Tab-separated table of C-alpha atoms in Angstrom:
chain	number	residue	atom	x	y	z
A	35	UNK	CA	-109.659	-102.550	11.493
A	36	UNK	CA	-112.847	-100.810	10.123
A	37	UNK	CA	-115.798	-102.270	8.375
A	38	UNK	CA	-114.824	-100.827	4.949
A	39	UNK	CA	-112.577	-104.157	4.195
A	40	UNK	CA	-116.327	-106.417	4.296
A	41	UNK	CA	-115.767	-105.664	0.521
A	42	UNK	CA	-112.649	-106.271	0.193
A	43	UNK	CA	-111.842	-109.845	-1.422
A	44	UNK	CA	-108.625	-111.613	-0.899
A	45	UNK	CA	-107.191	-114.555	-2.441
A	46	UNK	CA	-105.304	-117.301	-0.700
A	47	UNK	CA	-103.750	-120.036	-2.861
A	48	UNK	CA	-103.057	-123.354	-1.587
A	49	UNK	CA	-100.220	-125.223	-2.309
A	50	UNK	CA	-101.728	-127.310	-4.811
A	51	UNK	CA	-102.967	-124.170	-7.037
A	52	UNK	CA	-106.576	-124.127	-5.393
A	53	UNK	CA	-107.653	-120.140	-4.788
A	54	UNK	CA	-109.904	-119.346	-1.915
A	55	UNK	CA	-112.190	-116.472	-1.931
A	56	UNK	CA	-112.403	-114.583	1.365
A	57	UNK	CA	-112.920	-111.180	2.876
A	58	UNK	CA	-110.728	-108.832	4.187
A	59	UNK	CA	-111.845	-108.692	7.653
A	60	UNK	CA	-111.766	-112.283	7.956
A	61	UNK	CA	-108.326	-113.070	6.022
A	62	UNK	CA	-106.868	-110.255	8.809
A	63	UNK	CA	-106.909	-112.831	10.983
A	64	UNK	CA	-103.857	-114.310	9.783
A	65	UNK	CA	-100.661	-112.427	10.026
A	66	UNK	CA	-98.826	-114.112	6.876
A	67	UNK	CA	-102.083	-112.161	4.843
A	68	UNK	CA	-102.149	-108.927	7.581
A	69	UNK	CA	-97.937	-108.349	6.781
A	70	UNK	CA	-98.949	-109.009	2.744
A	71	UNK	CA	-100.948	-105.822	2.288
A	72	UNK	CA	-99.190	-103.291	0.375
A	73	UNK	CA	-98.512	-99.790	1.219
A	74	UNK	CA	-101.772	-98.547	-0.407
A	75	UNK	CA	-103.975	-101.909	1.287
A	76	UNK	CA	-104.421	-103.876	-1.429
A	77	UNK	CA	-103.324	-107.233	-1.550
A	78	UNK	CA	-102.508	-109.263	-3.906
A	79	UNK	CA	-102.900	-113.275	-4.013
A	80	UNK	CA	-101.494	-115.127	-0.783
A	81	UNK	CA	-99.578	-117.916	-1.553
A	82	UNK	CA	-100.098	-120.119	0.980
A	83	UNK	CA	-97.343	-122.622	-0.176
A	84	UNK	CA	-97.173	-124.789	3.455
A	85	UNK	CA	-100.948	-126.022	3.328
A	86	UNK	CA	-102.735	-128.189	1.387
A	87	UNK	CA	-106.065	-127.774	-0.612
A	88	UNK	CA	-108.635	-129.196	2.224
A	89	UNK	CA	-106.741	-127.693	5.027
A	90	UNK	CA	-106.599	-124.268	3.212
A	91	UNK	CA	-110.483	-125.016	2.608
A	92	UNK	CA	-110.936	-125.343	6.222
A	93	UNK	CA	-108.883	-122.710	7.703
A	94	UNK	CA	-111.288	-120.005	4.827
A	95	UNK	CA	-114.466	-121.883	6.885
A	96	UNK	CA	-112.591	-120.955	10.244
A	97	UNK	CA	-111.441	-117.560	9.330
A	98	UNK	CA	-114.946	-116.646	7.734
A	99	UNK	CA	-117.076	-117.820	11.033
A	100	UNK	CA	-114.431	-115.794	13.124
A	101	UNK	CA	-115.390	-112.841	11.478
A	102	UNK	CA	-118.834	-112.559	12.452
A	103	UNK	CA	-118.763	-114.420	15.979
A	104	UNK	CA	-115.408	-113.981	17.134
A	105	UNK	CA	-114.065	-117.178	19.443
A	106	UNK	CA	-113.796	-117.021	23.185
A	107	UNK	CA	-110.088	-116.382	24.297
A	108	UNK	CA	-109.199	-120.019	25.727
A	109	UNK	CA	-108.160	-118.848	29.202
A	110	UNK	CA	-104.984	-119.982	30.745
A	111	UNK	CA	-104.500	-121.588	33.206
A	112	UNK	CA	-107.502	-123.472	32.107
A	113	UNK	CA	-110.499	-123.375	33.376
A	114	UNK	CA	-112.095	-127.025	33.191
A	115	UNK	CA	-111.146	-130.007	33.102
A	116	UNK	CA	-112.437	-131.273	29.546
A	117	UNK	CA	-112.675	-129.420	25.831
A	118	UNK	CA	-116.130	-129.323	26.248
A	119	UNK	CA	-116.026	-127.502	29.555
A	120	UNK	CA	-113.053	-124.789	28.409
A	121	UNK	CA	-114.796	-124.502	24.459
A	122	UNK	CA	-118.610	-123.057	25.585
A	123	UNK	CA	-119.065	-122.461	21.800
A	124	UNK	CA	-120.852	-125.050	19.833
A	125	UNK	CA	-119.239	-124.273	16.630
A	126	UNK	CA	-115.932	-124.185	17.760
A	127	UNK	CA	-116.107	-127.039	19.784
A	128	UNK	CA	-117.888	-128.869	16.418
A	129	UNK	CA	-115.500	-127.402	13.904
A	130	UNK	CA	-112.105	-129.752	15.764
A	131	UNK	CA	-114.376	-132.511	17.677
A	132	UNK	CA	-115.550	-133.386	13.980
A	133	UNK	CA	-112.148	-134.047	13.217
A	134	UNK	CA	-109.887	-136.714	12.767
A	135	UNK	CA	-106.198	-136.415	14.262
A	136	UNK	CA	-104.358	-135.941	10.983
A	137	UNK	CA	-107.093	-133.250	9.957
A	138	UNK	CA	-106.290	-131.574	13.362
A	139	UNK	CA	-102.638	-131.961	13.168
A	140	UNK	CA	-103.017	-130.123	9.586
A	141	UNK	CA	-105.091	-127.633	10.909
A	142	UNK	CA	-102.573	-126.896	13.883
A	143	UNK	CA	-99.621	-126.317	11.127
A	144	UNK	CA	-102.035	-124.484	8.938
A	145	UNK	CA	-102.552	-121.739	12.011
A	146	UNK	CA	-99.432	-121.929	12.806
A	147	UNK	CA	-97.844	-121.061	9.752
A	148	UNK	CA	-100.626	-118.191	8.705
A	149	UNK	CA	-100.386	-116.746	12.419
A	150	UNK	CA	-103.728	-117.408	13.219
A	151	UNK	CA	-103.970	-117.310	16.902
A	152	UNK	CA	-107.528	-118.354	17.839
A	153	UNK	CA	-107.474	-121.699	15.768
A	154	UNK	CA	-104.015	-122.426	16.874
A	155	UNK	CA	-105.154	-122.532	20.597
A	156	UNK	CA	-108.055	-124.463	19.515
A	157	UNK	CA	-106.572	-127.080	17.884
A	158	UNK	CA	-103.647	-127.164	20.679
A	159	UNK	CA	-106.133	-127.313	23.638
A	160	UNK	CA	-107.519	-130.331	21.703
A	161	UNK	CA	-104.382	-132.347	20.984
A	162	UNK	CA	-103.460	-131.337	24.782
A	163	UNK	CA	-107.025	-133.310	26.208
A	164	UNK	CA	-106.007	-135.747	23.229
A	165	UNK	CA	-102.874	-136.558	25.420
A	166	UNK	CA	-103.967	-136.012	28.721
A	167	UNK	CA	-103.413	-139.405	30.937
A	168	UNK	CA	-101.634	-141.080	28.117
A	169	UNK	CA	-98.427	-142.615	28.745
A	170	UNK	CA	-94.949	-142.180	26.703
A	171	UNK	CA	-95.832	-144.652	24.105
A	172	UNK	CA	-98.878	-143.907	23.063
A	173	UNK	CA	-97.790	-139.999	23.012
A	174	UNK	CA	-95.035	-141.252	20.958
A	175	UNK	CA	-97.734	-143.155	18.752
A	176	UNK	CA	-100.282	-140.340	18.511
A	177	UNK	CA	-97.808	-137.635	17.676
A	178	UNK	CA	-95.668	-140.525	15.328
A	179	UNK	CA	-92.324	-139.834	16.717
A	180	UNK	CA	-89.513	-142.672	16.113
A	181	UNK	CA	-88.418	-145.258	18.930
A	182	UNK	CA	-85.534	-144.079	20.507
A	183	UNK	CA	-82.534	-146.581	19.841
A	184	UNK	CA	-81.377	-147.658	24.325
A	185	UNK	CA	-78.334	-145.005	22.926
A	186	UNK	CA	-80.615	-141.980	21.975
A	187	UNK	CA	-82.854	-142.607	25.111
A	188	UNK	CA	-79.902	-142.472	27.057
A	189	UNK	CA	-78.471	-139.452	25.710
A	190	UNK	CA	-82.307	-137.854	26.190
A	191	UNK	CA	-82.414	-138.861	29.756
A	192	UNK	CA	-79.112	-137.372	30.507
A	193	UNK	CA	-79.842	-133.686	28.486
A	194	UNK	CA	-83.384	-133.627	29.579
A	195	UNK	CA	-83.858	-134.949	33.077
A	196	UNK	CA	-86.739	-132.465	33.922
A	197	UNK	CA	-88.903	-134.609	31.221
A	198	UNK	CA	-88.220	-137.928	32.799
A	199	UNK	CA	-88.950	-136.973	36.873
A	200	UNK	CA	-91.481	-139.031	38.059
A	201	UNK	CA	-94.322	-135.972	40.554
């Protein structure tokens, strides 16, 4: 990737019709808008049919302050014991602490879907301290998953045991 893209616009449109404005360099991030470049790089608008207006809105704010201070690879095995500790970056660390769960959630899909690497670590490492000590029913709560009827657990039990060991 060379410089010459900083002038390059791209347009990403959000489900509900909203276009977003962003550079090249930046919108490279994402490998739905990388594998949408034609054969003579241009682009043309992104529909970005899976995400909403103020996800898409936030994911542009991401992508932009990427560009110009790239993220800190989020090391695995981790190396602390908090989100604070593993995240050194202030923004970073601001940009998904300011959040509430559903906005995260959103934002996890959003990355997801666009193949945006860096903000789809981020927002996993933070739903992984968001479940760390927790036991099965609030998991089940925070990530809204049905009760399982005594039959289903059952069946789960039986097909999964290596979920249910106790260490």
């Amino acid at each position: 990737m060379d410089d010459s893209d900083d002038d390059e616009i791209v347009t990403l449109r959000s489900r509900d019709g909203k276009e977003f404005k962003i550079s090249g360099n930046a919108a490279r991030l994402s490998t739905v808008v990388e594998e949408a470049y034609n054969d003579d790089g241009t682009v043309d608008v992104v529909d970005v049919l899976r995400v909403s207006n103020d996800t898409l809105e936030q994911v542009v704010e991401f992508l932009q302050y990427h560009k110009d201070c790239a993220m800190n690879e989020i090391p695995t095995p981790l190396n602390g014991t908090s989100f604070t500790e593993i995240v050194s970056q202030q923004w970073y660390r601001s940009f998904v602490e300011s959040k509430d769960r559903d906005t995260v959630f959103n934002l996890l899909t959003a990355a997801n879907y666009l193949g945006i690497k860096p903000l789809l670590d981020l927002t996993c490492l933070r739903v992984t301290f968001e479940l760390t000590g927790k036991n099965a029913e609030e998991i089940r709560e925070i990530l809204n998953l049905p009760v399982l009827t005594p039959e289903e657990e059952a069946t789960a039990r039986k097909e999964h045991k290596w979920i249910f060991e106790d260490n």
